[in-house]
Coordinates of C-alpha atoms in Angstrom, one line a residue:
M1 CA -55.2 14.9 132.5
P2 CA -55.7 17.0 135.5
A3 CA -55.4 21.3 135.1
V4 CA -52.1 22.9 136.2
N5 CA -51.7 25.8 138.0
A6 CA -49.6 28.5 137.2
P7 CA -46.2 28.6 139.0
T8 CA -46.6 30.4 142.8
T9 CA -44.0 32.1 144.9
S10 CA -44.2 31.9 148.6
K11 CA -42.3 33.6 151.2
V12 CA -40.4 31.5 153.7
T13 CA -38.2 31.9 156.9
V14 CA -34.8 30.5 156.8
Q15 CA -32.9 30.1 160.2
I16 CA -29.5 28.7 160.1
A17 CA -27.2 27.8 163.0
G18 CA -25.0 31.0 164.0
Q19 CA -27.0 33.2 161.7
P20 CA -29.8 35.6 162.0
E21 CA -32.8 34.3 160.2
Y22 CA -34.3 36.0 157.2
T23 CA -37.2 35.7 154.9
T24 CA -36.7 34.7 151.0
E25 CA -39.4 34.0 148.2
I26 CA -39.4 30.4 146.5
Q27 CA -41.0 29.8 143.3
R28 CA -43.2 26.6 143.8
S29 CA -43.6 24.4 140.6
P30 CA -46.8 24.0 139.1
Q31 CA -49.2 21.4 141.0
A32 CA -51.8 19.2 139.7
K33 CA -55.2 20.5 140.6
A34 CA -56.9 17.5 142.2
T35 CA -60.3 16.5 140.9
P36 CA -62.5 13.6 143.2
S37 CA -61.1 11.2 140.2
D38 CA -57.9 11.3 141.5
Y39 CA -58.6 9.7 144.8
V40 CA -60.3 6.5 143.0
D41 CA -57.8 3.6 143.5
M42 CA -58.5 1.4 140.8
F43 CA -57.0 -1.4 142.7
M44 CA -58.5 -1.3 146.1
G45 CA -61.1 -4.4 146.3
T46 CA -59.7 -6.3 143.0
G47 CA -57.9 -9.4 145.4
H48 CA -60.1 -12.4 145.0
S49 CA -63.0 -10.5 143.9
R50 CA -65.1 -10.9 141.0
W51 CA -65.4 -10.5 137.2
M52 CA -67.1 -7.2 137.3
I53 CA -64.6 -5.5 139.3
A54 CA -60.9 -4.9 137.7
P55 CA -58.3 -2.1 137.1
G56 CA -59.7 -1.0 133.8
P57 CA -60.8 2.5 132.7
W58 CA -64.3 2.5 132.8
M59 CA -66.8 4.8 131.9
P60 CA -70.2 4.7 134.2
Y61 CA -72.2 2.0 133.3
G62 CA -70.0 1.3 130.2
M63 CA -70.1 -1.1 127.5
V64 CA -66.4 -1.6 126.8
K65 CA -65.0 -2.5 129.7
L66 CA -61.3 -2.6 129.0
S67 CA -59.1 -4.4 131.9
P68 CA -56.0 -6.8 132.2
N69 CA -56.8 -10.2 132.6
N70 CA -54.6 -12.5 134.4
Q71 CA -56.5 -15.7 135.9
N72 CA -57.6 -19.1 134.7
S73 CA -61.3 -19.7 134.2
G74 CA -63.3 -20.0 137.5
W75 CA -65.5 -18.6 139.9
Q76 CA -64.0 -15.4 140.8
S77 CA -61.6 -15.0 137.9
G78 CA -60.8 -12.1 136.1
Y79 CA -58.0 -9.8 137.5
E80 CA -55.9 -11.0 140.8
P81 CA -53.1 -8.4 141.8
T82 CA -50.9 -11.0 143.3
I83 CA -50.5 -12.7 139.9
Q84 CA -47.7 -11.1 138.3
N85 CA -48.6 -11.9 134.6
V86 CA -51.2 -10.6 131.9
A87 CA -53.1 -12.8 129.8
G88 CA -54.3 -9.9 127.5
F89 CA -57.3 -6.8 128.2
S90 CA -60.5 -8.0 127.1
H91 CA -63.7 -5.9 126.4
I92 CA -66.6 -7.6 128.3
H93 CA -66.9 -7.9 132.2
E94 CA -70.6 -8.3 132.5
W95 CA -71.8 -10.7 135.0
T96 CA -72.1 -13.9 132.9
M97 CA -70.9 -12.2 130.0
A98 CA -67.1 -12.2 128.5
G99 CA -65.3 -11.6 125.0
L100 CA -63.1 -10.1 122.8
L101 CA -59.3 -9.7 123.9
L102 CA -56.3 -8.2 123.0
M103 CA -52.7 -8.9 123.2
P104 CA -49.7 -7.2 122.1
T105 CA -46.5 -10.0 121.5
T106 CA -43.2 -10.1 119.8
G107 CA -41.4 -13.2 119.0
S108 CA -42.6 -16.4 117.9
L109 CA -46.4 -17.0 117.5
Q110 CA -48.4 -18.3 120.4
T111 CA -52.1 -18.8 120.4
R112 CA -53.0 -20.2 123.2
V113 CA -53.1 -18.1 126.4
G114 CA -51.6 -20.2 128.5
D115 CA -51.9 -20.4 132.7
Q116 CA -51.5 -18.0 135.3
Y117 CA -49.4 -20.3 137.1
K118 CA -47.2 -21.0 134.2
P119 CA -47.0 -17.9 131.9
D120 CA -44.2 -19.5 129.5
K121 CA -47.0 -22.1 128.3
G122 CA -48.8 -19.3 126.1
Y123 CA -48.6 -15.8 124.9
R124 CA -49.4 -14.4 128.4
S125 CA -46.6 -12.4 129.6
R126 CA -45.0 -11.2 133.0
I127 CA -45.6 -7.5 134.1
D128 CA -43.3 -5.0 136.0
K129 CA -45.7 -4.6 139.3
D130 CA -43.8 -1.5 140.3
K131 CA -44.7 -0.1 136.8
E132 CA -48.3 -1.0 136.3
Q133 CA -50.6 1.7 136.8
G134 CA -54.4 2.3 137.0
G135 CA -56.8 5.6 137.8
I136 CA -59.8 7.0 136.1
G137 CA -59.6 7.1 132.1
Y138 CA -56.2 5.1 132.3
Y139 CA -54.4 2.3 132.7
S140 CA -51.1 1.1 131.7
T141 CA -48.6 -2.0 132.3
Y142 CA -45.2 -2.8 130.7
L143 CA -44.7 -6.6 129.3
T144 CA -41.6 -7.8 130.5
D145 CA -41.6 -10.8 128.0
Y146 CA -42.0 -8.7 125.1
D147 CA -40.8 -5.4 126.3
I148 CA -44.3 -3.7 125.3
Q149 CA -45.9 -1.1 127.3
A150 CA -49.3 -0.9 126.8
E151 CA -51.5 1.6 127.7
L152 CA -56.1 1.5 128.3
T153 CA -58.6 4.2 128.0
A154 CA -62.2 3.9 126.8
T155 CA -65.3 5.9 126.0
T156 CA -68.5 4.3 127.0
R157 CA -68.6 1.8 123.9
A158 CA -65.4 2.1 122.4
G159 CA -61.4 1.7 123.9
L160 CA -58.3 2.8 122.7
Q161 CA -55.1 1.1 123.5
R162 CA -51.9 2.2 122.9
Y163 CA -48.9 0.0 122.6
T164 CA -45.2 1.2 122.5
F165 CA -42.9 -1.7 121.1
A166 CA -39.5 -1.7 121.3
P167 CA -37.3 -3.1 118.1
A168 CA -38.4 -6.3 117.0
E169 CA -38.4 -8.6 113.8
E170 CA -42.0 -9.9 114.6
A171 CA -44.6 -7.7 116.3
R172 CA -48.1 -8.0 116.2
V173 CA -51.7 -7.9 117.9
L174 CA -53.5 -10.8 118.8
I175 CA -57.4 -10.9 118.5
D176 CA -58.5 -13.9 120.5
L177 CA -62.3 -14.6 120.9
Q178 CA -62.1 -17.8 123.0
I179 CA -60.9 -16.4 126.3
P180 CA -60.6 -17.3 130.2
A181 CA -63.6 -16.2 132.1
E182 CA -65.6 -16.5 135.3
Y183 CA -68.4 -18.0 133.6
K184 CA -67.0 -20.5 130.7
F185 CA -68.5 -19.8 127.6
D186 CA -68.6 -21.6 124.5
V187 CA -68.1 -20.0 120.7
L188 CA -71.2 -21.4 118.5
D189 CA -70.3 -19.3 115.4
C190 CA -67.6 -16.9 114.8
E191 CA -66.1 -14.6 111.7
I192 CA -63.2 -12.5 111.7
T193 CA -62.5 -10.6 108.6
K194 CA -59.4 -8.3 107.6
V195 CA -61.4 -5.6 105.5
S196 CA -58.2 -3.2 104.8
D197 CA -54.7 -2.7 106.0
Y198 CA -56.2 -1.0 108.7
R199 CA -59.4 -2.6 109.7
V200 CA -60.4 -6.1 111.1
E201 CA -64.1 -7.0 112.0
G202 CA -66.1 -9.8 113.1
Y203 CA -68.5 -11.3 115.2
S204 CA -68.8 -14.0 117.9
T205 CA -71.7 -16.1 119.1
Q206 CA -71.5 -17.3 122.2
H207 CA -73.3 -19.6 124.8
S208 CA -72.9 -19.7 128.3
S209 CA -74.9 -22.6 130.2
R210 CA -73.2 -22.2 133.7
V211 CA -75.7 -19.6 134.6
W212 CA -77.7 -19.5 138.0
F213 CA -80.7 -22.2 138.1
D214 CA -79.7 -23.9 134.7
S215 CA -80.5 -20.5 132.9
H216 CA -78.3 -19.9 129.9
Q217 CA -77.0 -16.7 128.1
D218 CA -77.1 -16.4 124.5
Y219 CA -75.4 -13.2 123.0
T220 CA -73.7 -12.2 119.9
V221 CA -70.5 -10.0 119.9
Y222 CA -70.0 -7.9 116.7
F223 CA -66.6 -5.8 116.8
V224 CA -64.3 -3.5 114.8
V225 CA -60.7 -3.2 115.5
E226 CA -59.2 -0.1 114.0
F227 CA -55.2 0.4 113.9
D228 CA -53.4 3.4 113.3
Q229 CA -50.4 1.2 111.7
P230 CA -50.8 -0.7 108.5
I231 CA -50.7 -4.4 108.9
T232 CA -47.8 -6.1 107.0
E233 CA -49.4 -9.4 107.3
F234 CA -52.6 -11.0 108.7
G235 CA -53.4 -14.6 109.5
V236 CA -56.4 -16.9 111.7
W237 CA -56.2 -19.4 113.7
E238 CA -58.9 -22.2 114.8
D239 CA -58.3 -25.0 117.3
R240 CA -54.5 -24.4 117.7
K241 CA -54.1 -24.3 113.9
V242 CA -52.6 -21.5 112.5
K243 CA -53.5 -20.4 108.7
L244 CA -51.2 -17.8 106.6
N245 CA -51.8 -15.8 103.8
T246 CA -55.9 -15.4 104.5
D247 CA -57.8 -12.7 105.1
T248 CA -60.9 -14.5 106.8
L249 CA -61.9 -17.0 109.6
K250 CA -65.2 -18.5 109.6
A251 CA -65.4 -21.3 112.4
K252 CA -68.5 -23.6 113.9
E253 CA -68.1 -24.7 117.5
P254 CA -64.6 -24.0 117.6
R255 CA -62.5 -25.3 120.7
D256 CA -60.4 -21.5 120.5
A257 CA -60.6 -19.2 117.5
G258 CA -58.7 -15.9 116.9
A259 CA -56.7 -13.7 114.7
F260 CA -53.2 -11.7 114.4
A261 CA -52.2 -8.6 113.0
E262 CA -48.6 -8.0 112.6
F263 CA -46.5 -4.7 112.1
N264 CA -43.5 -3.3 110.8
M265 CA -41.7 -2.6 114.3
E266 CA -38.3 -3.2 113.6
D267 CA -36.8 0.2 114.9
G268 CA -39.7 -0.3 117.4
G269 CA -42.6 2.3 117.6
V270 CA -46.6 3.0 119.0
V271 CA -49.5 1.1 117.3
Q272 CA -52.9 2.1 118.4
A273 CA -56.0 -0.5 118.4
R274 CA -59.4 1.8 118.8
T275 CA -62.0 -0.9 119.2
S276 CA -65.7 -0.7 119.5
I277 CA -68.3 -4.0 120.0
S278 CA -72.2 -4.0 119.8
L279 CA -75.1 -6.9 120.4
V280 CA -76.7 -5.8 117.7
S281 CA -74.8 -5.6 114.4
L282 CA -71.5 -5.1 112.6
E283 CA -73.0 -1.7 111.6
G284 CA -73.7 -0.7 115.4
A285 CA -70.5 -1.4 116.5
L286 CA -68.9 0.9 113.4
L287 CA -71.2 3.5 114.7
N288 CA -70.6 3.0 118.3
L289 CA -66.8 3.5 117.1
E290 CA -67.6 6.4 114.8
T291 CA -69.5 8.5 117.0
E292 CA -67.7 8.3 120.6
L293 CA -64.3 7.9 119.4
A294 CA -63.4 8.0 115.7
K295 CA -65.1 11.2 115.2
P296 CA -64.8 13.4 118.2
F297 CA -61.4 12.1 119.3
D298 CA -59.5 10.5 116.3
W299 CA -56.4 8.8 117.8
D300 CA -55.7 11.4 120.3
F301 CA -55.0 9.2 123.4
E302 CA -54.7 11.7 126.4
A303 CA -58.0 13.8 125.1
V304 CA -60.2 10.2 125.4
V305 CA -58.3 9.9 129.0
Q306 CA -59.6 13.2 130.0
N307 CA -63.6 13.0 128.6
Q308 CA -63.5 9.5 130.9
R309 CA -62.4 12.0 134.1
D310 CA -64.7 14.6 133.1
A311 CA -67.5 12.2 133.0
W312 CA -66.8 10.9 136.8
D313 CA -66.3 14.0 138.0
D314 CA -69.3 15.4 137.2
I315 CA -71.2 12.8 139.2
F316 CA -68.3 12.8 141.8
N317 CA -68.7 16.8 142.4
R318 CA -72.8 16.0 142.8
V319 CA -71.7 15.3 146.8
E320 CA -69.2 17.0 148.8
I321 CA -67.9 15.0 151.9
E322 CA -65.8 17.1 154.9
T323 CA -62.5 15.0 155.9
A324 CA -58.8 16.1 156.2
D325 CA -58.2 12.3 155.9
Y326 CA -56.7 11.2 152.8
R327 CA -58.0 7.4 153.3
D328 CA -61.3 8.6 154.0
K329 CA -61.1 10.3 150.7
V330 CA -60.0 7.3 148.5
R331 CA -62.4 4.8 150.4
F332 CA -65.7 7.2 149.7
Y333 CA -64.7 8.2 146.3
T334 CA -63.6 4.4 145.2
N335 CA -67.1 3.1 146.7
L336 CA -68.9 5.5 144.6
Y337 CA -67.2 5.0 141.6
R338 CA -67.9 1.0 142.2
A339 CA -71.4 2.2 142.5
Y340 CA -71.8 2.8 138.7
C341 CA -69.1 1.0 136.8
A342 CA -70.0 -2.4 137.3
R343 CA -73.5 -1.9 135.7
T344 CA -73.7 -1.7 131.9
I345 CA -75.4 0.1 128.8
W346 CA -76.3 -2.4 126.4
S347 CA -78.0 -0.3 123.5
D348 CA -76.0 1.2 120.9
V349 CA -75.5 5.1 120.3
D350 CA -78.6 4.9 118.1
G351 CA -80.9 3.3 120.6
K352 CA -80.9 -0.4 119.1
W353 CA -81.0 -3.0 121.4
V354 CA -81.4 -7.1 121.5
G355 CA -84.5 -8.3 123.7
P356 CA -84.4 -11.5 125.5
H357 CA -85.8 -13.4 122.6
E358 CA -82.8 -12.8 120.3
K359 CA -84.5 -9.8 118.7
V360 CA -83.6 -6.4 117.5
H361 CA -85.6 -3.5 119.0
Q362 CA -85.5 0.2 119.0
L363 CA -85.6 2.5 121.9
P364 CA -87.8 5.8 121.3
D365 CA -85.3 7.7 122.9
P366 CA -81.7 6.7 122.4
D367 CA -80.5 8.8 125.2
S368 CA -82.3 6.8 127.1
P369 CA -80.5 3.2 127.1
V370 CA -81.1 -0.4 128.3
Y371 CA -79.3 -0.9 131.5
G372 CA -77.9 -4.8 132.1
C373 CA -76.6 -6.0 135.0
D374 CA -76.4 -8.8 138.0
A375 CA -79.1 -8.9 140.4
F376 CA -80.4 -6.0 142.1
W377 CA -80.3 -8.2 145.2
N378 CA -80.0 -6.0 148.6
T379 CA -79.6 -2.8 146.5
F380 CA -82.4 -1.5 148.6
W381 CA -79.7 -1.0 151.4
N382 CA -77.5 1.2 149.7
L383 CA -77.0 1.5 145.8
N384 CA -80.8 2.4 145.3
Q385 CA -80.1 5.8 147.8
V386 CA -77.0 6.7 145.9
W387 CA -78.7 6.6 142.6
N388 CA -81.7 8.2 143.2
L389 CA -80.2 11.2 145.2
L390 CA -77.2 11.9 143.0
T391 CA -77.8 10.9 139.5
P392 CA -82.0 10.6 139.4
E393 CA -81.4 10.8 135.3
Y394 CA -79.8 7.5 136.0
S395 CA -82.4 5.7 137.9
A396 CA -84.9 7.2 135.5
N397 CA -83.2 5.5 133.1
W398 CA -83.1 2.2 135.1
V399 CA -86.9 2.1 135.4
R400 CA -87.3 3.2 131.5
S401 CA -85.1 0.2 130.8
Q402 CA -87.0 -1.9 133.1
L403 CA -90.3 -1.3 131.4
A404 CA -88.4 -1.8 127.7
L405 CA -88.3 -5.3 129.1
Y406 CA -91.5 -5.5 129.8
D407 CA -92.5 -4.6 126.7
V408 CA -90.9 -6.8 124.7
G409 CA -90.7 -9.6 127.1
G410 CA -93.5 -9.6 129.6
W411 CA -91.2 -9.4 132.6
L412 CA -89.4 -7.2 134.7
S413 CA -85.7 -8.5 135.4
K414 CA -83.9 -9.0 138.7
G415 CA -80.8 -9.6 136.8
P416 CA -81.1 -8.3 133.2
A417 CA -77.5 -9.6 132.3
G418 CA -77.1 -8.9 128.5
M419 CA -81.2 -8.1 128.4
E420 CA -81.5 -11.6 129.6
Y421 CA -83.7 -13.0 132.4
I422 CA -81.2 -14.2 134.9
P423 CA -83.0 -15.7 138.0
V424 CA -80.7 -15.0 140.3
M425 CA -81.8 -14.8 144.2
V426 CA -84.9 -14.3 145.6
A427 CA -87.5 -12.3 145.1
E428 CA -88.1 -9.2 143.1
H429 CA -85.6 -6.5 144.3
E430 CA -85.9 -4.0 141.0
I431 CA -89.5 -3.2 142.0
P432 CA -88.3 -1.7 145.6
F433 CA -86.0 0.3 143.3
M434 CA -88.7 1.7 141.1
V435 CA -91.3 2.1 144.1
A436 CA -88.3 4.4 145.4
A437 CA -87.7 6.7 142.6
Y438 CA -91.3 7.1 142.1
Q439 CA -91.3 8.2 145.9
L440 CA -88.4 10.4 145.7
G441 CA -90.0 12.4 142.8
I442 CA -88.4 10.4 140.3
Q443 CA -91.7 10.0 137.8
D444 CA -90.3 10.6 134.3
F445 CA -91.8 6.9 133.2
D446 CA -94.8 5.5 132.6
A447 CA -96.2 5.0 136.4
E448 CA -99.6 3.1 135.3
K449 CA -97.2 0.6 133.3
A450 CA -94.8 0.4 136.2
L451 CA -97.5 -0.4 138.5
E452 CA -98.8 -3.1 136.1
A453 CA -95.4 -4.6 135.9
M454 CA -94.8 -4.9 139.8
V455 CA -98.5 -6.3 140.4
K456 CA -98.0 -8.7 137.7
M457 CA -94.4 -9.9 139.3
Q458 CA -96.0 -10.5 142.4
T459 CA -99.1 -12.4 141.4
A460 CA -98.4 -14.3 138.2
P461 CA -96.3 -17.3 138.7

């Protein structure tokens, strides 16, 4: 949270009609010290927008992109601010990719998400728009249908959610693997297991075929969900059929699949869920969780919020703007935020990653990760300059990430979504980015290999 100044006193001149003026001292209440993060408007630009633009608490290039979802599947789906209900909070908002949604509910069990226009037809809930909040490191909304306050925060590869329940006889958290997304995907194979009264693990192998130029996207999302309260009942569902008194779901090509963990909330209370994902393995998801969230923060929600604010302010404070116009600051820092939040790290904390042939590879330096994104199309107008000038270490990582793809796949990538080759748009816009980085003195990479790769991209069919 923002730092707080000590109380201050000020001298104030007072003039009352018919009385001589006099000077007095007043003590001002402590005020939060503003940082650039305070000017970011998470909701700006989310109207009629894209899957990768949402009011979630996202780290720079975060793998976990926790965000409220409220739209049906289809082009430009995800979050629409005029819709007054929420379908849940999903983890992946990468171009052509989605997955792993959590949703707290009470009352009768429902396993279908429902329709954005008919919130009573599924487990989605109406929300109180006046109570919806979003900012760097934090998102919160009140689920009016369930009387639950839901709060979100995240690290790069892990998320932390806090649900405050009113007294309820039936209280649970849903774990849904087949969710509405901008690009429809099919679950080919999945498994969910309750391994203890506090932990659920699993994976979902997914296929997205409605990608540009008849290409496709196959990937496996491994995940871990840990709760700070004991699970009292656990069940699963597949193709709308609910199975109770079981700790495991295994399904092949289900139309829908998920699990639910119930908790004793008869007197109300708080349930926290910390989660992590990996495209590599379940062990990778566990390592991401332990390294980024469990060990450094335990269940300290506010500390995770502050950690994200610090990470963003490190970037924001690299540039100074001079204006007295609050609106200009909001526009500037919000757009700067968007320049970094919609890209994705797809290597685990130990440097393992999955290449375009679905094989696991090891980076020589885990701190120089592989990055995925939508196309570099037209980034030479703006993003190249921003990245190269403000965050040269990110630019160097980008070039090394492209060369890692070249090493294992033989090509650079104009749109390495999930570390696949997605043939979107024309030309090879990653090349001007790599050249611009080198020309600005960002040369901490194999320049000879980079030139070799660029020549191949321009001369080999």
